[in-house]
Coordinates of C-alpha atoms and ligand atoms in Angstrom, one line a residue:
X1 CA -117.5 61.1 -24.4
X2 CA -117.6 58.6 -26.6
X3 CA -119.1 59.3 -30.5
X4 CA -121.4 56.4 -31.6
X5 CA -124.0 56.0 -34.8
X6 CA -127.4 54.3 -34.8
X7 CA -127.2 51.1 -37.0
X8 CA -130.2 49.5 -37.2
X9 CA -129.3 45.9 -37.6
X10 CA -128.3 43.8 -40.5
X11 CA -131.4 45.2 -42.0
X12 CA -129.6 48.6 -42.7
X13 CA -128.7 49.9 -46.1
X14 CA -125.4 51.6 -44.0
X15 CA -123.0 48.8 -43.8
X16 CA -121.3 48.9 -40.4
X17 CA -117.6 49.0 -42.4
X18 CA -119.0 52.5 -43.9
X19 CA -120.4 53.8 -40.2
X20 CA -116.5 52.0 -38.7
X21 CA -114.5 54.5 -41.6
X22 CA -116.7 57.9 -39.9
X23 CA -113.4 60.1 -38.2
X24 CA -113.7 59.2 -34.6
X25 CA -116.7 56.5 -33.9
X26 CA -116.1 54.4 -31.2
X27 CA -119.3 52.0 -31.6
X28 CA -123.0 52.0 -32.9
X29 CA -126.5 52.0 -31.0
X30 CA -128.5 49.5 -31.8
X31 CA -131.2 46.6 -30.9
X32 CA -132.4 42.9 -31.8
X33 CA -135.3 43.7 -33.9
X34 CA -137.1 40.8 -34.5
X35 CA -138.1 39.8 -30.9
X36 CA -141.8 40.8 -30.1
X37 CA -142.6 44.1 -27.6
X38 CA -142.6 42.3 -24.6
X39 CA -140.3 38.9 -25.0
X40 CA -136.8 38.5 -23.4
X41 CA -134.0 39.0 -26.0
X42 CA -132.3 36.0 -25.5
X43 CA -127.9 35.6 -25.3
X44 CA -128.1 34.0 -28.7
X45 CA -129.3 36.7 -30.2
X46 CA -128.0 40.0 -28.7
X47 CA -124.0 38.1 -29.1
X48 CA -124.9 37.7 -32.6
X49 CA -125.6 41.4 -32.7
X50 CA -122.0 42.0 -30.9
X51 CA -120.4 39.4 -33.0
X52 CA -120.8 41.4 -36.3
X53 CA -120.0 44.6 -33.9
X54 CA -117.3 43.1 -33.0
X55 CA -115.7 42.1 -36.5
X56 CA -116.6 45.5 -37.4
X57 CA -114.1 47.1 -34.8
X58 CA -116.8 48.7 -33.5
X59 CA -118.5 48.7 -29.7
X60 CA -121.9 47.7 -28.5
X61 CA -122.4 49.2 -25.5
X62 CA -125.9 51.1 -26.4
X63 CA -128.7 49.3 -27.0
X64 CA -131.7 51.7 -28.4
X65 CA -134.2 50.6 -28.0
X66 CA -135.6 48.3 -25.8
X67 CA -138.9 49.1 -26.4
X68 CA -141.7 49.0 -23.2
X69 CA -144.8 47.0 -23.7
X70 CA -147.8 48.8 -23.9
X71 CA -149.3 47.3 -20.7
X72 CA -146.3 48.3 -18.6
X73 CA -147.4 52.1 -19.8
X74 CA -151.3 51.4 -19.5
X75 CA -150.8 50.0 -15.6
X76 CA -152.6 46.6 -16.6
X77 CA -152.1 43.6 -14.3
X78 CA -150.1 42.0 -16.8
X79 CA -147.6 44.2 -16.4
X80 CA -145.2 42.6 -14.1
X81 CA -144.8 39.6 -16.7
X82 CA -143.3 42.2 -18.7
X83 CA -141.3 43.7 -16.3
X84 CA -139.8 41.0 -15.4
X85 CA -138.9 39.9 -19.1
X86 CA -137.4 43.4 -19.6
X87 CA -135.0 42.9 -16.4
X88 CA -134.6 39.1 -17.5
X89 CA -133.2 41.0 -20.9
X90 CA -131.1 43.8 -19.1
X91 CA -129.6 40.9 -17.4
X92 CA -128.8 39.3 -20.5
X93 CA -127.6 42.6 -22.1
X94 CA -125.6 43.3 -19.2
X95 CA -123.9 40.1 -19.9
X96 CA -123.1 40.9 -23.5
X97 CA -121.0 44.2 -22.0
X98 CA -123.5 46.6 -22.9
X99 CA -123.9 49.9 -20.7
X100 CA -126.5 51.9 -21.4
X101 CA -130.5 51.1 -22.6
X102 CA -132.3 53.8 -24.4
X103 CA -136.2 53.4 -24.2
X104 CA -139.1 55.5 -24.2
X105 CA -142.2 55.9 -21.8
X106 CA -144.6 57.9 -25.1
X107 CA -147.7 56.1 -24.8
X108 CA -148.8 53.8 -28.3
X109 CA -146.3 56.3 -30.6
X110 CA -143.2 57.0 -30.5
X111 CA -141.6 60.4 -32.6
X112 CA -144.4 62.2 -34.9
X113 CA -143.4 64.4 -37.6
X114 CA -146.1 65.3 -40.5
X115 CA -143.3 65.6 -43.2
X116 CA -140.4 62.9 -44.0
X117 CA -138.9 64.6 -46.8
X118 CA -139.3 68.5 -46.4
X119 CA -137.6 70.4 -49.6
X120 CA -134.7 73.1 -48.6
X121 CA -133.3 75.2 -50.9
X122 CA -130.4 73.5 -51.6
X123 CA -132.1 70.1 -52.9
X124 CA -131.6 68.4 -49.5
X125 CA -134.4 67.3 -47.8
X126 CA -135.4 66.5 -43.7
X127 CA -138.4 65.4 -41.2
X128 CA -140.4 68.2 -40.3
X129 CA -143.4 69.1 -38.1
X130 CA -146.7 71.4 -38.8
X131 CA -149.5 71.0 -36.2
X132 CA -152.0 71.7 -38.2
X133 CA -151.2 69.2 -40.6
X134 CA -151.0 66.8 -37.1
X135 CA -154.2 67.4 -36.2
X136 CA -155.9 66.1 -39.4
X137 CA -154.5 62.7 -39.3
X138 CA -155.9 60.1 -38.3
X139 CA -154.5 58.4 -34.8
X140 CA -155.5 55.3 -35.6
X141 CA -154.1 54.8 -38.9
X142 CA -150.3 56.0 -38.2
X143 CA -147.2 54.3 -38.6
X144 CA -144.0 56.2 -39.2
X145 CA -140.4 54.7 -39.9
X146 CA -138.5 53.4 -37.0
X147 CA -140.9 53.0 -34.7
X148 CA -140.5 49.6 -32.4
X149 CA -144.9 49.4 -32.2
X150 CA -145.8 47.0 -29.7
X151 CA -149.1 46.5 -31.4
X152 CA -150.6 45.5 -34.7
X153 CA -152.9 48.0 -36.9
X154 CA -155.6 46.0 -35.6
X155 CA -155.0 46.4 -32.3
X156 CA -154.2 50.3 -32.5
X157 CA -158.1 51.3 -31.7
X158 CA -158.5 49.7 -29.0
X159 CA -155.2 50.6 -27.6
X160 CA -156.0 54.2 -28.3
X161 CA -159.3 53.7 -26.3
X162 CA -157.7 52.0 -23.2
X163 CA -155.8 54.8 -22.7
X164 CA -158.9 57.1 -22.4
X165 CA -158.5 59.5 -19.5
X166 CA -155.3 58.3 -18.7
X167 CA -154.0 61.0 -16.4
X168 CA -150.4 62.2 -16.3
X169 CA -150.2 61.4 -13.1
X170 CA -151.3 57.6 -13.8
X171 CA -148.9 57.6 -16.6
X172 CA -146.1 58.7 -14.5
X173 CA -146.7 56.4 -11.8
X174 CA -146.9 53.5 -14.1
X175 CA -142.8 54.6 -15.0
X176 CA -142.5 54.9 -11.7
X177 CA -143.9 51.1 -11.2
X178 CA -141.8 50.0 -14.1
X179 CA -138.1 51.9 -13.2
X180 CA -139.0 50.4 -9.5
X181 CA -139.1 46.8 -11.5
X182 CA -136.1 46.9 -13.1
X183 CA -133.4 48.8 -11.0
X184 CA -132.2 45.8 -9.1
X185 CA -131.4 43.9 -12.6
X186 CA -129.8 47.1 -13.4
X187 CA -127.9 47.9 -10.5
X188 CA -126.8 44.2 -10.6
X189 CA -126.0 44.1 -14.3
X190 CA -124.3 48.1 -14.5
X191 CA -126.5 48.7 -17.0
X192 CA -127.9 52.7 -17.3
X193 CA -131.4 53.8 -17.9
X194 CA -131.6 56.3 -20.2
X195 CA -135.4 57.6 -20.8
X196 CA -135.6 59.0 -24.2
X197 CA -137.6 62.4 -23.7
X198 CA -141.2 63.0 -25.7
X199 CA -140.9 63.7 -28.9
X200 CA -142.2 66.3 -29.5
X201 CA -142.9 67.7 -25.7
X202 CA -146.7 67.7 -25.9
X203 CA -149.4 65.8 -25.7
X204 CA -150.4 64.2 -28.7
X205 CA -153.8 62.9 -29.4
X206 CA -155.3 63.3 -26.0
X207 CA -152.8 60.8 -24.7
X208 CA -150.7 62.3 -22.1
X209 CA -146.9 62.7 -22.1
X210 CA -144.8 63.2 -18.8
X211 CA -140.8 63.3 -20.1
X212 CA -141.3 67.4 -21.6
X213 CA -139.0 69.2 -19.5
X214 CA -137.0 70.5 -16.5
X215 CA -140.0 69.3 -14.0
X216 CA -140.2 66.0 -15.4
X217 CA -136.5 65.0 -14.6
X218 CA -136.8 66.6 -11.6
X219 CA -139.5 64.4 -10.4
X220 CA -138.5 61.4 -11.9
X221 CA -134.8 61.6 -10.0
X222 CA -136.8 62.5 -6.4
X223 CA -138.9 59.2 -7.6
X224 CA -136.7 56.9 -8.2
X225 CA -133.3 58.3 -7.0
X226 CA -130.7 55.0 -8.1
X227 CA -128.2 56.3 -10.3
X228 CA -129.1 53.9 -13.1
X229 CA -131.8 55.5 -13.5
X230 CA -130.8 58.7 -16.0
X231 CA -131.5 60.1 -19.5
X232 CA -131.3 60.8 -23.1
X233 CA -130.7 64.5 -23.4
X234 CA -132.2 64.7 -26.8
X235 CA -131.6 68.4 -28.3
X236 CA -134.7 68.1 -31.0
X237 CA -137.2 66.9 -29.0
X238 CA -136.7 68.6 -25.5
X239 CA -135.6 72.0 -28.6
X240 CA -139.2 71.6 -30.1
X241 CA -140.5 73.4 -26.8
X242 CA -140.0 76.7 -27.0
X243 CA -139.9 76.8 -23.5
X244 CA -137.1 74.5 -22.7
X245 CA -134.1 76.2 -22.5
X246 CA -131.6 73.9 -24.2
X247 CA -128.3 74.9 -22.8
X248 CA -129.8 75.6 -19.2
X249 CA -130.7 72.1 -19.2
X250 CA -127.8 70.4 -20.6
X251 CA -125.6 71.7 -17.4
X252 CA -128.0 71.0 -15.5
X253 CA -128.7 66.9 -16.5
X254 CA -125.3 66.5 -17.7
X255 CA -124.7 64.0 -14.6
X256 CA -127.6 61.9 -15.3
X257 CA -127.2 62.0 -19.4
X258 CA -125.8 58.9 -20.2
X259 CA -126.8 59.3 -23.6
X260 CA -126.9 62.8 -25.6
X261 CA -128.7 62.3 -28.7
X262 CA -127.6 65.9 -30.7
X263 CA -129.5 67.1 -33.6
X264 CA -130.2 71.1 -34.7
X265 CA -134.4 71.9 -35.5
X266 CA -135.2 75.3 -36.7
X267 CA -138.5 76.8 -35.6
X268 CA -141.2 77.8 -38.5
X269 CA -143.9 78.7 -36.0
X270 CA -145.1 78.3 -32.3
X271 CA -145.6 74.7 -32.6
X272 CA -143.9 74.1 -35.8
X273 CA -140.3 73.0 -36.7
X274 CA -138.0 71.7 -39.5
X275 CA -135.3 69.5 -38.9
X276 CA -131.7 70.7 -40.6
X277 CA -127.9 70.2 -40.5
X278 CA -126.0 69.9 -36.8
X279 CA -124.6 73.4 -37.0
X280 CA -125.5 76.0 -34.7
X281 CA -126.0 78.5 -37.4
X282 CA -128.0 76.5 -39.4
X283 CA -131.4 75.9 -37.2
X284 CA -132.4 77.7 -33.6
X285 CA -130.7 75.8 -31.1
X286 CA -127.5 76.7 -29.8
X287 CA -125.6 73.3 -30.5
X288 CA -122.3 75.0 -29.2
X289 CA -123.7 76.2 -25.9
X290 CA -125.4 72.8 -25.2
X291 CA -121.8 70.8 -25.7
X292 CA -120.1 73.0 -24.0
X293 CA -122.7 72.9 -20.8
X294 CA -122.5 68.9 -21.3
X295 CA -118.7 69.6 -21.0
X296 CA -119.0 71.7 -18.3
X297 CA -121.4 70.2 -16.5
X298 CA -119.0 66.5 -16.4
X299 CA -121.1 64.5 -19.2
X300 CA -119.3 61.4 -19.7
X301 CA -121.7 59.5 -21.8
X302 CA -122.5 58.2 -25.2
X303 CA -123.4 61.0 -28.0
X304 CA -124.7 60.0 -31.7
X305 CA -125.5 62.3 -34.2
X306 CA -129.0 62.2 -34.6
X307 CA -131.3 63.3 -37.9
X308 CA -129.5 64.2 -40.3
X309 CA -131.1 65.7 -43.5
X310 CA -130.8 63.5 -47.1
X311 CA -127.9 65.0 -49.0
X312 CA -125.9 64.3 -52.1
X313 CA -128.9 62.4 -53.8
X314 CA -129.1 60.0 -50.8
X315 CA -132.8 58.4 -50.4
X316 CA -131.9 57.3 -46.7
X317 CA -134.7 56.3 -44.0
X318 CA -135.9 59.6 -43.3
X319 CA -133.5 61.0 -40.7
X320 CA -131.0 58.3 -40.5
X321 CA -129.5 58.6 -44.1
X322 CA -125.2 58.0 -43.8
X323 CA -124.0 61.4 -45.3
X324 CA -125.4 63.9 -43.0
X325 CA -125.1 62.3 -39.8
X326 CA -121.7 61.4 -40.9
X327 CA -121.4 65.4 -41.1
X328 CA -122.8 65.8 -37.7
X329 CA -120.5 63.3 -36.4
X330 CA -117.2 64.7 -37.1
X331 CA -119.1 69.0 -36.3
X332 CA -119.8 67.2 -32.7
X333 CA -116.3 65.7 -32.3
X334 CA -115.0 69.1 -33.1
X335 CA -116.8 70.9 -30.6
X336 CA -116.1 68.2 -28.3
X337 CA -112.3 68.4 -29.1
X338 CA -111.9 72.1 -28.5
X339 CA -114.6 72.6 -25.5
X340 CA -112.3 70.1 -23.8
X341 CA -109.3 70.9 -24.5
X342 CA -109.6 74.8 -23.3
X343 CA -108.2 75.3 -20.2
X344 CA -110.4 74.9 -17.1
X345 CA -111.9 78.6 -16.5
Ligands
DNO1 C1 -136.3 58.8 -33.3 C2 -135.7 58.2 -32.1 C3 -136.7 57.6 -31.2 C4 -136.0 56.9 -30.1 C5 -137.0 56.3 -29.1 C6 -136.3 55.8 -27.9 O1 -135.6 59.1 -34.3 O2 -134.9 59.1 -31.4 O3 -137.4 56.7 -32.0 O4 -135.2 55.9 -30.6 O5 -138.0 57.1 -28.7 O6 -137.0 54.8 -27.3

């Protein structure tokens, strides 16, 4: 396992010397973020990227995320232009020693939480999610922090209405399409595919959304079997359904988790959650359990703290502040320290 933190780019309050001082961090997820959806990231600019890595003492082997243009998800004809710019970038990445490319397949948004800065208690605050409260906003007028939008407000409407009807199916086939594109550049680059699950697992808006679950996995492996083709085992948004038992499905993925993305919610209804520390105790996933199935079942990827609330009078971007995912950080390595070091049962 190797501990890493998201840094996104030079354009982060959290100077990579801070994230490089964090007990046991090995490198930092990140991406070139002023390239268009679409475009090829191009060698100047990703070993400019790994050059400040680099002089940090710290690795670049996860790039999160290399976002997928919308047409690629719609199906549109114009989608193999993109394609092959996304394999023309893997290539690239692959060059640069990278290992592993985080990226989603949510159609038009990516996460979607109704509250950045939800009050606890004791002063700190988080992201949460109320449905209700999701249900009276407005689609086409959303926008939250750290999304990589491949579109402009302008062209959010009609986006919205091209993917009218879109069946699941459709939408699944078109990551089919897409994986099918770009496992030869993989394969040839050893770079891993690591599909970042829905976030949350349910359809949002009337637009559909395939990556919920246990099913989804299983048909996307029996799709598109090459080994570089794997996930993100993220806790929150896989935790968010009730009906996704956490720990069941860490043993079970742990060979195709190439990327563990661990973060504690705690649930304040059926559909509703609030985000909170990494501890088990603390929210209603079993963060123990699900290391030591990763453990168990031989996960050998990368694993960054995710969320973390704002603490200590920090006014971070909502959910990627330094103090508590600094907390997470060194919790995780704990629990990977002792899980592995028991003797095998
Ligand atoms: C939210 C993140 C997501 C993730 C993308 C991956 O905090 O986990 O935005 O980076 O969905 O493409």
């Amino acid at each position: 396992m190797k501990m890493t933190f998201r840094w996104y780019g030079e354009g982060d309050s959290i100077p990579l010397s801070y994230i490089k001082q964090i007990p046991g961090m090995t490198g930092v997820v990140t991406a070139v973020y002023d390239v268009p959806v679409g475009e090829v990231w191009q060698p100047e600019k990703i070993a400019r990227l790994k050059g400040l890595c680099d002089k940090a003492g710290l690795e670049m082997e996860v790039i999160e995320s290399v976002p997928v243009h919308e047409d690629i998800k719609l199906g549109l004809p114009s989608r193999d232009k993109y394609i092959k710019n996304y394999a023309e970038t893997i290539e690239n990445l692959g060059k640069a020693g990278v290992k592993c490319v985080c990226y989603n397949f949510m159609p038009v948004f990516d996460w979607l939480r109704t509250d950045l800065h939800t009050k606890a208690p004791d002063g700190s605050n988080s992201l949460s999610y109320r449905h209700e409260e999701l249900m009276r906003l407005d689609p086409h007028n959303l926008h939250l922090p750290g999304w990589d939008e491949s579109y402009t407000s302008e062209q959010l409407s009609s986006l919205l209405d091209a993917y009218g009807g879109m069946s699941h199916e459709q939408l699944f086939d078109n990551l089919v399409y897409f994986l099918n594109g770009i496992m030869p550049a993989c394969e040839h680059s050893g770079i891993k595919m690591a599909i970042h699950p829905d976030d949350p697992p349910w359809d949002m808006f009337g637009l559909p959304r395939i990556i919920t679950g246990m099913d989804s996995y299983r048909k996307l492996f029996e799709a598109v079997p090459s080994k570089c083709n794997g996930i993100t085992l993220c806790t929150g948004s896989l935790g968010a359904g009730r009906q996704n038992d956490m720990v069941a499905l860490a043993k079970a993925l742990a060979p195709r988790t190439y990327f563990a993305h661990l973060r504690q919610i705690r649930f304040e209804g059926e559909l509703d959650f609030c985000e909170c520390g990494h501890m088990t105790d603390t929210g209603s996933l079993d963060i123990y359990g699900i290391v030591r199935a990763l453990v168990e079942g031989g996960f050998d990827g990368y694993v960054r703290p995710d969320h973390g609330r704002n603490i200590w009078g920090e006014d971070g971007k909502p959910g990627y502040g330094l103090y508590d995912r600094a907390l997470g950080a060194c919790y995780l390595n704990g629990l990977f320290e002792a899980i592995e070091k028991e003797p095998k049962r």
